[in-house]
C-alpha atoms as a printed R data frame, in Angstrom:
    type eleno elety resid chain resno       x       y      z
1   ATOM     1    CA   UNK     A     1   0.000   0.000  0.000
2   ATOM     2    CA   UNK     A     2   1.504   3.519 -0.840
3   ATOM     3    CA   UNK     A     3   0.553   5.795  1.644
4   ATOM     4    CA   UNK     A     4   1.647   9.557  1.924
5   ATOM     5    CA   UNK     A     5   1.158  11.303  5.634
6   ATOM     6    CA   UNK     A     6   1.500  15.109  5.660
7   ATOM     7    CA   UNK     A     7   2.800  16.251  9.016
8   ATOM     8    CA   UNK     A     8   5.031  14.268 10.890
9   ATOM     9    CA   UNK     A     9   4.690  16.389 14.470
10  ATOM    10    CA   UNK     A    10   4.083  14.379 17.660
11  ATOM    11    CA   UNK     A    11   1.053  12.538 16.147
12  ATOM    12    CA   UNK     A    12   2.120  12.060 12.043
13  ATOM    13    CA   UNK     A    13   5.633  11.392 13.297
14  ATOM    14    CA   UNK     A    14   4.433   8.438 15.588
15  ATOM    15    CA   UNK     A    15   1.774   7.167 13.273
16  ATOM    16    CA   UNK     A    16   4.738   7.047 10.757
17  ATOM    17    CA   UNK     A    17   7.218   5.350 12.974
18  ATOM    18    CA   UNK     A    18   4.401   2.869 13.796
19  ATOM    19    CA   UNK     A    19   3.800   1.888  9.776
20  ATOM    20    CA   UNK     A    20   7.749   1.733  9.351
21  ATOM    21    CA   UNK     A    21   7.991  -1.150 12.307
22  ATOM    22    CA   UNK     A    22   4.944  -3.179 11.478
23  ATOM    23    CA   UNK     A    23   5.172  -6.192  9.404
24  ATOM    24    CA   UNK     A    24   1.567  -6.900  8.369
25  ATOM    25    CA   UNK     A    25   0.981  -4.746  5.616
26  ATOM    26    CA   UNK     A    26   3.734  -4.046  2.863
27  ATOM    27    CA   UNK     A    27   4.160   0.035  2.883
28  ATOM    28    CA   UNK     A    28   5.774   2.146  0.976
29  ATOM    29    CA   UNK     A    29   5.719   5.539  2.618
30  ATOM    30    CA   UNK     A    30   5.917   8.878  2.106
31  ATOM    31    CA   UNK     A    31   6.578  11.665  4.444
32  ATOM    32    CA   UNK     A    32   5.989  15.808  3.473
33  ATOM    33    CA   UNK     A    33   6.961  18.066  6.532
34  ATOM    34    CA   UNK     A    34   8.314  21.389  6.460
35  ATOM    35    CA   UNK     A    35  10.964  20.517  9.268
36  ATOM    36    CA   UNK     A    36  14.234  19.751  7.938
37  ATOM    37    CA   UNK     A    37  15.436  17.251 11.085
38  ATOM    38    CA   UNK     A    38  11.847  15.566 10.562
39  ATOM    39    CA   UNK     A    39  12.744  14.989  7.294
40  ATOM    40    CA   UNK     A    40  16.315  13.565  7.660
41  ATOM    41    CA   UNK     A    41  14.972  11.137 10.628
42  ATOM    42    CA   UNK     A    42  12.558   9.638  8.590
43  ATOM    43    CA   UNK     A    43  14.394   9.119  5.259
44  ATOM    44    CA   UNK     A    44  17.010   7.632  7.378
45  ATOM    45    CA   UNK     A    45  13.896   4.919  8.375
46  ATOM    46    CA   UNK     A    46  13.942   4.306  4.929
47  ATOM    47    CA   UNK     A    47  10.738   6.388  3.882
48  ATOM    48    CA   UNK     A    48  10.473   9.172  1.345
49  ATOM    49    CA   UNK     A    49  10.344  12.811  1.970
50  ATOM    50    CA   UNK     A    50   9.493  16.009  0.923
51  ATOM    51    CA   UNK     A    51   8.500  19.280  1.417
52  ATOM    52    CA   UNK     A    52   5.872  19.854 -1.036
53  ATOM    53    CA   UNK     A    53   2.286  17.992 -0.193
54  ATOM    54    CA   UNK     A    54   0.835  17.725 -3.375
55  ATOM    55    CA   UNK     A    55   4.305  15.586 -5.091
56  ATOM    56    CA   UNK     A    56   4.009  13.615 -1.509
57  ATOM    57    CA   UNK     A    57   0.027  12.424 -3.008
58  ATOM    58    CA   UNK     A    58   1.034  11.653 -6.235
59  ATOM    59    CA   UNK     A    59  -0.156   8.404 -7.425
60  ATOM    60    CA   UNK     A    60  -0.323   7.227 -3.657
61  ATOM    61    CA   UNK     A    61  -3.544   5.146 -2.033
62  ATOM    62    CA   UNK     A    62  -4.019   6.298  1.170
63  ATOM    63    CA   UNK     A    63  -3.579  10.047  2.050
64  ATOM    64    CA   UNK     A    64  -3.156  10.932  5.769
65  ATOM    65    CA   UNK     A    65  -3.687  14.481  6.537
66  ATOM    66    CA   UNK     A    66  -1.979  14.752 10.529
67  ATOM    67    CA   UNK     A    67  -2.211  18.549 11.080
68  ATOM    68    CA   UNK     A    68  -2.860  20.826 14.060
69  ATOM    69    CA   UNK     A    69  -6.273  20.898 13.759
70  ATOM    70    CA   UNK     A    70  -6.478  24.764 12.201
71  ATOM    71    CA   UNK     A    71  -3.799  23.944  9.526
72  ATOM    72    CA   UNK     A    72  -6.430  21.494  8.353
73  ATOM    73    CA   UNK     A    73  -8.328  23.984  6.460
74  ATOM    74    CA   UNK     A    74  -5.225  25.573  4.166
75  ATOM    75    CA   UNK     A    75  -3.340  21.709  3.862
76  ATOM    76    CA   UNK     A    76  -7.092  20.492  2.221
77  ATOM    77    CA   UNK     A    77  -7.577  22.988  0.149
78  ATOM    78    CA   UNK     A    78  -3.984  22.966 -1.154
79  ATOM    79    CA   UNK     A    79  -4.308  19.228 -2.066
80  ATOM    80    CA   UNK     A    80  -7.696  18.959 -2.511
81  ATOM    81    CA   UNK     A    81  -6.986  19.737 -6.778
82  ATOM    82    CA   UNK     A    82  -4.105  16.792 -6.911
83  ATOM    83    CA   UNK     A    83  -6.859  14.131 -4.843
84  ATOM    84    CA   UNK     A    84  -8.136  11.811 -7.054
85  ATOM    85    CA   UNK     A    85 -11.144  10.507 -6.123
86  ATOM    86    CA   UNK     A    86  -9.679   7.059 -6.256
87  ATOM    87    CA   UNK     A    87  -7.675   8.023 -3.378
88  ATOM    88    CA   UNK     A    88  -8.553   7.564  0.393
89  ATOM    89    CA   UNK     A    89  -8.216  10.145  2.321
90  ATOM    90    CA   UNK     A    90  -7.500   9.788  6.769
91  ATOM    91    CA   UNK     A    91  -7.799  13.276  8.273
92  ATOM    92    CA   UNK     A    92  -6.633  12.975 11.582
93  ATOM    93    CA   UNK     A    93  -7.507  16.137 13.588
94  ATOM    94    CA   UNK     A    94  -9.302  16.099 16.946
95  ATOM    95    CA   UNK     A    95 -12.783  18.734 16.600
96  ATOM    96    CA   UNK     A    96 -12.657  19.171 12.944
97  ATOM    97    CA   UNK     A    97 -16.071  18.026 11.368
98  ATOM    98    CA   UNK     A    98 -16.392  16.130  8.472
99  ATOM    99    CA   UNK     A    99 -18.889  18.473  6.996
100 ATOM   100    CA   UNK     A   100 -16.146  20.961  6.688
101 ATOM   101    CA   UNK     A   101 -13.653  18.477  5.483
102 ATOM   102    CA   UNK     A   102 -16.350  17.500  2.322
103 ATOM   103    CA   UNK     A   103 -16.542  21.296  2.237
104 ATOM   104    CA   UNK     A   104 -13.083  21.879  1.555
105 ATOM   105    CA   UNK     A   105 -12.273  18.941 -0.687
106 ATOM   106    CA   UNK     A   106 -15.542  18.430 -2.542
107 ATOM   107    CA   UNK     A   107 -15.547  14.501 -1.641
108 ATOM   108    CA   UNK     A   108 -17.920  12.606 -1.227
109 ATOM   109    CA   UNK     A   109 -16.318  10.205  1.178
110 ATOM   110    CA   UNK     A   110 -13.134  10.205  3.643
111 ATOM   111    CA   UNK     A   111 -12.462   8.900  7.032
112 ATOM   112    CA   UNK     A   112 -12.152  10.599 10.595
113 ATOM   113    CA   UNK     A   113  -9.183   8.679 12.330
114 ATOM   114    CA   UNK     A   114  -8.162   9.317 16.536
115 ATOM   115    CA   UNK     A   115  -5.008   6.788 17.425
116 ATOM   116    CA   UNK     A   116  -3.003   7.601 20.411
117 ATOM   117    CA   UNK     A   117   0.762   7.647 20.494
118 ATOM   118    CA   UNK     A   118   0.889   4.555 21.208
119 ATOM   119    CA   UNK     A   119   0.499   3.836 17.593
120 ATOM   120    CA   UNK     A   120   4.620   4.136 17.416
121 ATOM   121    CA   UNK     A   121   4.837   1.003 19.132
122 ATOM   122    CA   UNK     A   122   1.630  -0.714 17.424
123 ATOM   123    CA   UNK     A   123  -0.682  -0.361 20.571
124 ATOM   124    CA   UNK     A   124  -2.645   2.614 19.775
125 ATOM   125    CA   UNK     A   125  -5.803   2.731 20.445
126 ATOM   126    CA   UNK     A   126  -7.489   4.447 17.205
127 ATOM   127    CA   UNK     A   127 -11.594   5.539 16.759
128 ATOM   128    CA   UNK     A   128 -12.188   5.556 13.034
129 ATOM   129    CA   UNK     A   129 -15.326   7.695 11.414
130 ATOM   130    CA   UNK     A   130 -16.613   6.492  8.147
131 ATOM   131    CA   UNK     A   131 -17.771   9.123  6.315
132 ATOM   132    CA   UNK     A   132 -19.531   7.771  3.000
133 ATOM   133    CA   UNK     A   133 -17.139   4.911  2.447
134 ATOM   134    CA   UNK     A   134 -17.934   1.555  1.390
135 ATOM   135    CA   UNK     A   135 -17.759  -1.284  3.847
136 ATOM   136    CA   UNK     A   136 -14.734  -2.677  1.472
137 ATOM   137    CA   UNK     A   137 -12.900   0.916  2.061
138 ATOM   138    CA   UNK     A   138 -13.784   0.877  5.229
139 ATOM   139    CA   UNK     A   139 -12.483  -2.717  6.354
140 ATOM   140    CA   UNK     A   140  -9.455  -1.747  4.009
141 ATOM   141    CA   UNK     A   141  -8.896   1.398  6.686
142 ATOM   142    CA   UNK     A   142  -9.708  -0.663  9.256
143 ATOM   143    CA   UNK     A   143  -7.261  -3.419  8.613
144 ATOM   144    CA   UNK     A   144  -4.621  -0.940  8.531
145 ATOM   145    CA   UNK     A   145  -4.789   0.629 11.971
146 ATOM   146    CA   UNK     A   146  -5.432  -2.737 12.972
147 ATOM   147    CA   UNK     A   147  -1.617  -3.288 11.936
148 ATOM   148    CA   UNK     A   148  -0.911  -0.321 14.442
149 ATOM   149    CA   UNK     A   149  -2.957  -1.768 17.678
150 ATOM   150    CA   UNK     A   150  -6.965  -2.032 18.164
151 ATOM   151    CA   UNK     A   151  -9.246   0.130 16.267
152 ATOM   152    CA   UNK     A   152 -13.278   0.629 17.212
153 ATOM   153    CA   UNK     A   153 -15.570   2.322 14.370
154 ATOM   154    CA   UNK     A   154 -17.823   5.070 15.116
155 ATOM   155    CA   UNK     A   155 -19.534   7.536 14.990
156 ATOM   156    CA   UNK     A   156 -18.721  11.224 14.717
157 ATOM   157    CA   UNK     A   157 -20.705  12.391 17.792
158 ATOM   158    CA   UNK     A   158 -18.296   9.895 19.983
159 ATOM   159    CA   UNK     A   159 -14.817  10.974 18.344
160 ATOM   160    CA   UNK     A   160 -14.568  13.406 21.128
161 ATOM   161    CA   UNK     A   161 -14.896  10.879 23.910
162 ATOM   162    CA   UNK     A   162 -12.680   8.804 22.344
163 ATOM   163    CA   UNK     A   163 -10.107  11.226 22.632
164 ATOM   164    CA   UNK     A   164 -10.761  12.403 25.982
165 ATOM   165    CA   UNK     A   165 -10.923   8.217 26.773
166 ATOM   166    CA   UNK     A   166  -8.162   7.001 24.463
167 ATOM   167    CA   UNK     A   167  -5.967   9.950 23.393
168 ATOM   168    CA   UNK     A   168  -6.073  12.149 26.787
169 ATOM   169    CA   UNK     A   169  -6.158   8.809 28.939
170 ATOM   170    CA   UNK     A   170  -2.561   8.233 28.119
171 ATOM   171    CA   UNK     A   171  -1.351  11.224 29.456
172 ATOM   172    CA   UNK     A   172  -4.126  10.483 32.478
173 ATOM   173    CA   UNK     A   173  -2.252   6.438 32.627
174 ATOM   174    CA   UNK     A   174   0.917   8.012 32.790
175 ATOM   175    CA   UNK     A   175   0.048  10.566 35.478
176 ATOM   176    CA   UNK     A   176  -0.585   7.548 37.391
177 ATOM   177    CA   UNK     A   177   2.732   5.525 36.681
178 ATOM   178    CA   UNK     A   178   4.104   8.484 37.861
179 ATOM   179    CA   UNK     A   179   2.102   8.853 41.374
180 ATOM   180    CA   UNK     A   180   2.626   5.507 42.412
181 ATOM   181    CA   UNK     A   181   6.320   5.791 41.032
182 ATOM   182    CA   UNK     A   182   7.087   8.680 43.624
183 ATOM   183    CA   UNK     A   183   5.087   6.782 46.209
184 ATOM   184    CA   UNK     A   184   7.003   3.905 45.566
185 ATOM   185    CA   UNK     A   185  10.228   6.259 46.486
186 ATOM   186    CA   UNK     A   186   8.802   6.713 49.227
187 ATOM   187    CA   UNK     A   187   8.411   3.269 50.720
188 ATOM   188    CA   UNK     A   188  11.967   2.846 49.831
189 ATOM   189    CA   UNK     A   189  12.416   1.907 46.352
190 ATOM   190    CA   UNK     A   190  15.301   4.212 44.194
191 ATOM   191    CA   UNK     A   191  13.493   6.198 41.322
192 ATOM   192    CA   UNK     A   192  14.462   4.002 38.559
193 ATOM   193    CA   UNK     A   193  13.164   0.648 40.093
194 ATOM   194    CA   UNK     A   194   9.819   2.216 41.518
195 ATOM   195    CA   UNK     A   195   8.892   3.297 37.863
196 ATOM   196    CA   UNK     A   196   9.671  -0.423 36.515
197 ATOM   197    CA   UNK     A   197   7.745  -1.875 39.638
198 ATOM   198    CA   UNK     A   198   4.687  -0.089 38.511
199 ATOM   199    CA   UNK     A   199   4.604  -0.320 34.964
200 ATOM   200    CA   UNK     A   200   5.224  -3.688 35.314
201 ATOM   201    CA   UNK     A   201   2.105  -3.889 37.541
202 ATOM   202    CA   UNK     A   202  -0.013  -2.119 35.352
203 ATOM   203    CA   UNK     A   203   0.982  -4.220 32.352
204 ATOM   204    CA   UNK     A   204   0.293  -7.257 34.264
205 ATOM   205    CA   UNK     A   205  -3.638  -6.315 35.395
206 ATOM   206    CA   UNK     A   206  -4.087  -5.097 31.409
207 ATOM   207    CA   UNK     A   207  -3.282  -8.641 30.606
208 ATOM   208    CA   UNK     A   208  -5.348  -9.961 33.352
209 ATOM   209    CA   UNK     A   209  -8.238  -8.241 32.159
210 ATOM   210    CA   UNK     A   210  -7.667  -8.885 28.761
211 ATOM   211    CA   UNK     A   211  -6.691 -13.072 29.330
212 ATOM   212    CA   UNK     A   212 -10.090 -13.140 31.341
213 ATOM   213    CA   UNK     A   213 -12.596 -11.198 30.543
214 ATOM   214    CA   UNK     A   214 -13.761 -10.629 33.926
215 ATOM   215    CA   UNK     A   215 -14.636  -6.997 34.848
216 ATOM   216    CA   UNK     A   216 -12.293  -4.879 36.507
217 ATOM   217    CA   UNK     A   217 -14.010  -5.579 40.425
218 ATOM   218    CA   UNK     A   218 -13.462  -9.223 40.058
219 ATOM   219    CA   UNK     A   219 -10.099  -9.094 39.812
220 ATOM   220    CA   UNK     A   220 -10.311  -6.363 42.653
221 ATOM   221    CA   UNK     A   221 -11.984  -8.684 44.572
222 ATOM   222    CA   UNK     A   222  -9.359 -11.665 44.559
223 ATOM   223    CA   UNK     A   223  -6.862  -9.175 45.869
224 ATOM   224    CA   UNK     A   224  -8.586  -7.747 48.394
225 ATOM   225    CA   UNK     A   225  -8.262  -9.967 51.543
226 ATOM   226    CA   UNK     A   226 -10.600  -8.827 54.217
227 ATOM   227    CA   UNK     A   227  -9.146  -6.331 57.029
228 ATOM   228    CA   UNK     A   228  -6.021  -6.511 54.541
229 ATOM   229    CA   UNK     A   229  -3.665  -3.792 53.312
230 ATOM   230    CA   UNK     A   230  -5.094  -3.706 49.480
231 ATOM   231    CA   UNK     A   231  -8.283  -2.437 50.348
232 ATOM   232    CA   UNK     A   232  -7.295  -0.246 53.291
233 ATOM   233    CA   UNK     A   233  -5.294   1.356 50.581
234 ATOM   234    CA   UNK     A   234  -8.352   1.733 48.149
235 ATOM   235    CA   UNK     A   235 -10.280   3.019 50.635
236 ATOM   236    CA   UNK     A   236  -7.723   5.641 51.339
237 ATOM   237    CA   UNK     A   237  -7.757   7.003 47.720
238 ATOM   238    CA   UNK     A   238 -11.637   6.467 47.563
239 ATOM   239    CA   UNK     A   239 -11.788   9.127 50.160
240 ATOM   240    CA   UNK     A   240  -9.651  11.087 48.500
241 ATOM   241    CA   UNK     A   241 -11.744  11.169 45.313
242 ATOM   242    CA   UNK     A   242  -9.856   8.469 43.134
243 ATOM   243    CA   UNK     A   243 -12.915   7.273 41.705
244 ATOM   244    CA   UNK     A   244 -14.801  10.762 40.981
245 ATOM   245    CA   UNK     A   245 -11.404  12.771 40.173
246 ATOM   246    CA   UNK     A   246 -10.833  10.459 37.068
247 ATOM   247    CA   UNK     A   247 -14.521  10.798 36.287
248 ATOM   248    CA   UNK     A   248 -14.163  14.634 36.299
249 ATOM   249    CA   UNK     A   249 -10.876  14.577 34.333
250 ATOM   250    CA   UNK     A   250 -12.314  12.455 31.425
251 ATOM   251    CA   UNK     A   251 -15.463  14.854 31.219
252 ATOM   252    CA   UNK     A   252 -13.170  17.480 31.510
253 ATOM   253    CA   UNK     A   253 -11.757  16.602 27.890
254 ATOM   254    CA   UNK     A   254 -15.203  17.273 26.240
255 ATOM   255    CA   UNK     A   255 -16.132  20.762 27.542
């Protein structure tokens, strides 16, 4: 598949590192960016690069526009006369609507796409928007991101919790590697070995969850001994407002 990804900032530079390391999908790949270091890194990953966005579409089959969100607008309408309709096009752009995106390019299909940066080391979560695609172009989309971790279609109106859930919630799973990182400093651990400690924890209950099935209290509930230290320590963040402060941050995202 010849794919061409204009911007290669924090999210078009990850999203092309991911499609360089997988091994599911033959890619060849081009890269347009305006930054000359952004450039060098990725032809030295062994993609193509260039400056100019319309010569980075040429003859390709997948077009990913990865923009801050109000360059969207001018990096559209600049391609939008070299897009063949042929082409698919992958804006990815947190709050901008497809009816502008149709607006500015005159198509009658394209695709809303949210990964996370996770997608550099193929275990993004992604939200993928269908807008007047074919279930064939749309399982063809699909299948890629796939490549690059789990994907969930959509619908437009629940892109933006997807973000705040998926996108956001890394920063929000990090914040927490890092609490329980300096707490573990605190109990005694050096900096280094706390961090690995915990991420190594969290790792472990993802794949508990995931090897299961069983909802999140279950597993609680086999570790929580009665009148033990696990849930004398849950209680303790509980009244602190564990629960309701990640409730508040998530809903946060969307206002």
């Amino acid at each position: 598949m010849k794919i061409a990804i204009i911007g290669a900032g924090a999210m078009g530079g990850t999203t092309a590192s991911g499609l360089l390391k997988q091994r599911e999908i033959n890619v060849e790949l081009t890269i347009s960016d305006p930054v000359d270091s952004t450039r060098e890194k990725f032809a030295a990953l062994g993609a193509e690069v260039t400056v100019n966005n319309s010569e980075a579409i040429r003859n390709k089959d997948l077009v990913m526009v990865v923009v801050k969100p109000w360059l969207v607008e001018q990096v559209l309408k600049e391609i939008s006369p070299s897009l063949a309709e042929s082409q698919t096009l992958v804006v990815i752009a947190a709050g901008v609507p497809s009816a502008k995106i149709l607006e500015w390019t005159s198509r009658t299909r394209t695709f809303l796409a949210i990964p996370n940066i996770a997608i550099a080391e193929l275990a993004s979560m992604t939200f993928l928007v269908p807008i007047g695609a074919s279930d064939a172009e749309t399982a063809c989309v699909k299948g890629l991101f796939d490549a690059l971790g789990t994907t969930l279609i959509t619908d437009e109106q629940h892109l933006a919790a997807g973000t705040t859930l998926a996108s956001c919630g890394i920063a929000y799973a990090l914040r927490y590697i890092r609490a329980a990182s300096e707490g573990g400093v605190e109990l005694g651990f050096k900096a280094n070995d706390a961090k690995h400690i915990v991420m190594q924890t969290v790792e472990g209950a993802v794949r508990l969850l995931s090897a299961t099935g069983m909802h999140s209290e279950q597993v609680i509930d086999m570790v929580t001994t009665p009148g033990g230290v696990t849930i004398k320590g849950l209680n303790e963040m509980e009244h602190a407002g564990f629960t309701s402060a990640v409730i508040r941050g998530l809903k946060a995202g969307l206002k």
